[in-house]
């Protein structure tokens, strides 16, 4: 799985307006805020099942109703299509959760 | 729930040898390493269910098979018996997971 570069990288990032590039490394980050811990951990559980199936896992932290996510592909040393796919999936799960 | 201080705090910490005091705040931290993501997230799920029941939640991050935990009681501005109870519970769940 090659690192995304050039126009392909730019297009992929443009398609994920809620994600931003990480500081100091080739990765993307997003902070999700849910209504409560139940919603936040429910989201994490849906993502965990999908991530395990994809064999591609997020780096993430959780404090009560907030989930901070960093996506990068370790083996590629940067951002790949796997990260874009996982970001899209997380966006979809988050959209289907009740608002904070 | 009052902050733990003095001898009670020292005894509580002595009973949790795998936890250390956080830098720069009144909290305790432990890093758990499991065999894989399945075990790590399984651990997190067991803790999440118990935490919700206790109405006391960890601050934590996960990268593949590693789970880093910080425990403190926000309302008390420091360490309380709730944190000690949650730490014990996490230690117990971790002991019952397969080794890395």
mmCIF file of C-alpha atoms in Angstrom:
data_model
loop_
_atom_site.group_PDB
_atom_site.id
_atom_site.type_symbol
_atom_site.label_atom_id
_atom_site.label_comp_id
_atom_site.label_asym_id
_atom_site.label_seq_id
_atom_site.Cartn_x
_atom_site.Cartn_y
_atom_site.Cartn_z
ATOM 1 C CA UNK A 1 0.000 0.000 0.000
ATOM 2 C CA UNK A 2 1.897 3.114 -1.249
ATOM 3 C CA UNK A 3 1.892 6.484 0.518
ATOM 4 C CA UNK A 4 -0.500 9.009 -0.962
ATOM 5 C CA UNK A 5 1.371 11.827 -2.668
ATOM 6 C CA UNK A 6 0.707 14.750 -4.964
ATOM 7 C CA UNK A 7 -2.709 15.198 -6.512
ATOM 8 C CA UNK A 8 -4.104 11.891 -5.179
ATOM 9 C CA UNK A 9 -3.239 12.993 -1.644
ATOM 10 C CA UNK A 10 -4.716 16.466 -2.149
ATOM 11 C CA UNK A 11 -7.962 15.031 -3.540
ATOM 12 C CA UNK A 12 -8.267 12.522 -0.717
ATOM 13 C CA UNK A 13 -7.808 15.243 1.920
ATOM 14 C CA UNK A 14 -10.265 17.553 0.136
ATOM 15 C CA UNK A 15 -12.848 14.766 0.359
ATOM 16 C CA UNK A 16 -12.454 14.707 4.182
ATOM 17 C CA UNK A 17 -13.145 18.303 5.255
ATOM 18 C CA UNK A 18 -13.479 17.421 8.945
ATOM 19 C CA UNK A 19 -9.970 15.993 9.155
ATOM 20 C CA UNK A 20 -6.785 18.000 9.328
ATOM 21 C CA UNK A 21 -3.168 17.091 8.788
ATOM 22 C CA UNK A 22 -1.258 16.148 11.936
ATOM 23 C CA UNK A 23 1.574 18.355 13.144
ATOM 24 C CA UNK A 24 4.987 16.906 12.481
ATOM 25 C CA UNK A 25 4.000 13.636 10.838
ATOM 26 C CA UNK A 26 2.261 12.351 7.717
ATOM 27 C CA UNK A 27 -1.103 11.574 9.310
ATOM 28 C CA UNK A 28 -4.615 12.987 9.665
ATOM 29 C CA UNK A 29 -6.482 13.826 12.852
ATOM 30 C CA UNK A 30 -10.053 14.488 13.910
ATOM 31 C CA UNK A 31 -11.733 15.109 17.249
ATOM 32 C CA UNK A 32 -15.196 13.619 17.631
ATOM 33 C CA UNK A 33 -17.519 14.877 20.376
ATOM 34 C CA UNK A 34 -20.575 12.842 21.319
ATOM 35 C CA UNK A 35 -23.500 13.258 23.696
ATOM 36 C CA UNK A 36 -21.955 11.169 26.478
ATOM 37 C CA UNK A 37 -19.605 8.263 27.237
ATOM 38 C CA UNK A 38 -22.133 5.699 26.048
ATOM 39 C CA UNK A 39 -22.201 7.294 22.591
ATOM 40 C CA UNK A 40 -18.446 7.856 22.485
ATOM 41 C CA UNK A 41 -17.567 4.283 23.430
ATOM 42 C CA UNK A 42 -20.348 2.909 21.229
ATOM 43 C CA UNK A 43 -18.697 4.733 18.317
ATOM 44 C CA UNK A 44 -15.300 3.341 19.288
ATOM 45 C CA UNK A 45 -16.731 -0.167 19.407
ATOM 46 C CA UNK A 46 -18.237 0.118 15.919
ATOM 47 C CA UNK A 47 -14.914 1.453 14.645
ATOM 48 C CA UNK A 48 -12.937 -1.278 16.448
ATOM 49 C CA UNK A 49 -14.946 -4.047 14.789
ATOM 50 C CA UNK A 50 -14.496 -2.474 11.351
ATOM 51 C CA UNK A 51 -10.808 -1.721 11.951
ATOM 52 C CA UNK A 52 -10.137 -5.321 12.943
ATOM 53 C CA UNK A 53 -11.892 -6.521 9.779
ATOM 54 C CA UNK A 54 -9.829 -4.091 7.652
ATOM 55 C CA UNK A 55 -6.696 -5.017 9.626
ATOM 56 C CA UNK A 56 -6.025 -1.305 9.921
ATOM 57 C CA UNK A 57 -6.324 0.357 13.310
ATOM 58 C CA UNK A 58 -6.621 3.943 14.535
ATOM 59 C CA UNK A 59 -4.471 5.634 17.157
ATOM 60 C CA UNK A 60 -7.025 7.180 19.472
ATOM 61 C CA UNK A 61 -7.740 8.587 22.886
ATOM 62 C CA UNK A 62 -10.976 8.990 24.793
ATOM 63 C CA UNK A 63 -11.934 11.290 27.639
ATOM 64 C CA UNK A 64 -15.605 10.848 28.552
ATOM 65 C CA UNK A 65 -17.557 12.023 25.481
ATOM 66 C CA UNK A 66 -14.576 13.028 23.334
ATOM 67 C CA UNK A 67 -12.602 10.767 20.990
ATOM 68 C CA UNK A 68 -9.417 12.062 19.351
ATOM 69 C CA UNK A 69 -8.207 10.048 16.372
ATOM 70 C CA UNK A 70 -4.950 9.941 14.407
ATOM 71 C CA UNK A 71 -4.762 7.898 11.226
ATOM 72 C CA UNK A 72 -1.572 6.854 9.451
ATOM 73 C CA UNK A 73 -0.251 3.637 7.955
ATOM 74 C CA UNK A 74 2.720 2.473 9.990
ATOM 75 C CA UNK A 75 4.156 0.158 7.337
ATOM 76 C CA UNK A 76 4.030 2.898 4.704
ATOM 77 C CA UNK A 77 5.375 5.622 7.002
ATOM 78 C CA UNK A 78 2.498 7.932 6.154
ATOM 79 C CA UNK A 79 -0.998 8.372 4.801
ATOM 80 C CA UNK A 80 -2.456 5.722 2.473
ATOM 81 C CA UNK A 81 -5.819 4.800 0.970
ATOM 82 C CA UNK A 82 -6.390 2.614 4.039
ATOM 83 C CA UNK A 83 -6.451 5.724 6.214
ATOM 84 C CA UNK A 84 -8.818 7.511 3.864
ATOM 85 C CA UNK A 85 -11.158 4.507 3.925
ATOM 86 C CA UNK A 86 -11.076 4.326 7.736
ATOM 87 C CA UNK A 87 -11.663 8.086 8.031
ATOM 88 C CA UNK A 88 -14.739 7.857 5.755
ATOM 89 C CA UNK A 89 -16.086 4.977 7.773
ATOM 90 C CA UNK A 90 -15.605 6.884 11.057
ATOM 91 C CA UNK A 91 -17.318 9.949 9.604
ATOM 92 C CA UNK A 92 -20.270 7.766 8.644
ATOM 93 C CA UNK A 93 -20.540 6.179 12.088
ATOM 94 C CA UNK A 94 -20.271 9.594 13.766
ATOM 95 C CA UNK A 95 -23.015 11.046 11.547
ATOM 96 C CA UNK A 96 -25.378 8.304 12.653
ATOM 97 C CA UNK A 97 -24.777 9.027 16.377
ATOM 98 C CA UNK A 98 -26.986 11.492 18.302
ATOM 99 C CA UNK A 99 -25.569 15.024 18.481
ATOM 100 C CA UNK A 100 -23.942 16.281 21.702
ATOM 101 C CA UNK B 1 -15.784 12.148 47.240
ATOM 102 C CA UNK B 2 -12.746 13.801 48.920
ATOM 103 C CA UNK B 3 -9.240 13.823 47.458
ATOM 104 C CA UNK B 4 -6.928 11.219 48.919
ATOM 105 C CA UNK B 5 -4.212 12.810 51.021
ATOM 106 C CA UNK B 6 -1.499 11.852 53.489
ATOM 107 C CA UNK B 7 -1.301 8.304 54.769
ATOM 108 C CA UNK B 8 -4.503 7.147 53.044
ATOM 109 C CA UNK B 9 -3.091 8.273 49.701
ATOM 110 C CA UNK B 10 0.287 6.640 50.356
ATOM 111 C CA UNK B 11 -1.348 3.340 51.337
ATOM 112 C CA UNK B 12 -3.615 3.367 48.308
ATOM 113 C CA UNK B 13 -0.670 3.952 45.965
ATOM 114 C CA UNK B 14 1.399 1.272 47.697
ATOM 115 C CA UNK B 15 -1.421 -1.192 47.010
ATOM 116 C CA UNK B 16 -1.135 -0.473 43.257
ATOM 117 C CA UNK B 17 2.514 -1.200 42.438
ATOM 118 C CA UNK B 18 1.951 -1.198 38.672
ATOM 119 C CA UNK B 19 0.651 2.371 38.651
ATOM 120 C CA UNK B 20 2.777 5.481 38.931
ATOM 121 C CA UNK B 21 1.943 9.080 39.707
ATOM 122 C CA UNK B 22 1.324 11.289 36.675
ATOM 123 C CA UNK B 23 3.705 14.137 35.896
ATOM 124 C CA UNK B 24 2.298 17.545 36.736
ATOM 125 C CA UNK B 25 -1.133 16.520 38.008
ATOM 126 C CA UNK B 26 -2.728 14.586 40.847
ATOM 127 C CA UNK B 27 -3.461 11.387 38.903
ATOM 128 C CA UNK B 28 -2.136 7.865 38.373
ATOM 129 C CA UNK B 29 -1.081 6.257 35.108
ATOM 130 C CA UNK B 30 -0.438 2.766 33.814
ATOM 131 C CA UNK B 31 0.431 1.359 30.400
ATOM 132 C CA UNK B 32 -1.122 -2.009 29.576
ATOM 133 C CA UNK B 33 0.304 -4.131 26.757
ATOM 134 C CA UNK B 34 -1.730 -7.021 25.385
ATOM 135 C CA UNK B 35 -1.195 -9.735 22.781
ATOM 136 C CA UNK B 36 -2.985 -7.860 19.999
ATOM 137 C CA UNK B 37 -5.740 -5.351 19.206
ATOM 138 C CA UNK B 38 -8.475 -7.875 19.927
ATOM 139 C CA UNK B 39 -7.197 -8.298 23.499
ATOM 140 C CA UNK B 40 -6.541 -4.598 23.985
ATOM 141 C CA UNK B 41 -9.974 -3.505 22.831
ATOM 142 C CA UNK B 42 -11.616 -6.396 24.641
ATOM 143 C CA UNK B 43 -10.009 -5.095 27.826
ATOM 144 C CA UNK B 44 -11.210 -1.574 27.051
ATOM 145 C CA UNK B 45 -14.746 -2.857 26.504
ATOM 146 C CA UNK B 46 -14.811 -4.666 29.846
ATOM 147 C CA UNK B 47 -13.499 -1.516 31.541
ATOM 148 C CA UNK B 48 -16.001 0.702 29.692
ATOM 149 C CA UNK B 49 -18.975 -1.329 30.918
ATOM 150 C CA UNK B 50 -17.694 -1.243 34.501
ATOM 151 C CA UNK B 51 -16.783 2.452 34.296
ATOM 152 C CA UNK B 52 -20.259 3.349 33.069
ATOM 153 C CA UNK B 53 -21.772 1.382 35.931
ATOM 154 C CA UNK B 54 -19.483 3.151 38.441
ATOM 155 C CA UNK B 55 -20.142 6.473 36.694
ATOM 156 C CA UNK B 56 -16.397 7.022 36.766
ATOM 157 C CA UNK B 57 -14.452 6.973 33.513
ATOM 158 C CA UNK B 58 -10.785 6.631 32.590
ATOM 159 C CA UNK B 59 -8.801 8.919 30.331
ATOM 160 C CA UNK B 60 -7.132 6.533 27.934
ATOM 161 C CA UNK B 61 -5.459 6.069 24.617
ATOM 162 C CA UNK B 62 -4.978 3.003 22.460
ATOM 163 C CA UNK B 63 -2.450 2.213 19.764
ATOM 164 C CA UNK B 64 -2.925 -1.343 18.480
ATOM 165 C CA UNK B 65 -2.082 -3.607 21.454
ATOM 166 C CA UNK B 66 -1.187 -0.865 23.933
ATOM 167 C CA UNK B 67 -3.591 0.978 26.249
ATOM 168 C CA UNK B 68 -2.352 3.959 28.264
ATOM 169 C CA UNK B 69 -4.581 4.977 31.153
ATOM 170 C CA UNK B 70 -4.758 8.052 33.371
ATOM 171 C CA UNK B 71 -7.071 8.044 36.384
ATOM 172 C CA UNK B 72 -8.168 11.108 38.325
ATOM 173 C CA UNK B 73 -11.463 12.422 39.663
ATOM 174 C CA UNK B 74 -12.355 15.589 37.787
ATOM 175 C CA UNK B 75 -14.858 16.886 40.352
ATOM 176 C CA UNK B 76 -12.355 16.430 43.193
ATOM 177 C CA UNK B 77 -9.402 17.857 41.262
ATOM 178 C CA UNK B 78 -7.264 14.835 42.050
ATOM 179 C CA UNK B 79 -7.051 11.238 43.134
ATOM 180 C CA UNK B 80 -9.934 9.678 45.075
ATOM 181 C CA UNK B 81 -11.092 6.238 46.196
ATOM 182 C CA UNK B 82 -13.009 6.009 42.903
ATOM 183 C CA UNK B 83 -9.722 6.025 41.010
ATOM 184 C CA UNK B 84 -8.231 3.393 43.283
ATOM 185 C CA UNK B 85 -11.284 1.170 42.756
ATOM 186 C CA UNK B 86 -11.129 1.598 38.975
ATOM 187 C CA UNK B 87 -7.380 0.901 38.944
ATOM 188 C CA UNK B 88 -7.907 -2.351 40.898
ATOM 189 C CA UNK B 89 -10.634 -3.411 38.540
ATOM 190 C CA UNK B 90 -8.432 -2.721 35.490
ATOM 191 C CA UNK B 91 -5.556 -4.666 37.042
ATOM 192 C CA UNK B 92 -7.893 -7.619 37.537
ATOM 193 C CA UNK B 93 -9.184 -7.520 33.952
ATOM 194 C CA UNK B 94 -5.631 -7.237 32.604
ATOM 195 C CA UNK B 95 -4.453 -10.212 34.683
ATOM 196 C CA UNK B 96 -7.173 -12.366 33.128
ATOM 197 C CA UNK B 97 -6.096 -11.487 29.558
ATOM 198 C CA UNK B 98 -3.543 -13.591 27.656
ATOM 199 C CA UNK B 99 0.020 -12.282 27.913
ATOM 200 C CA UNK B 100 1.595 -10.435 24.964
#
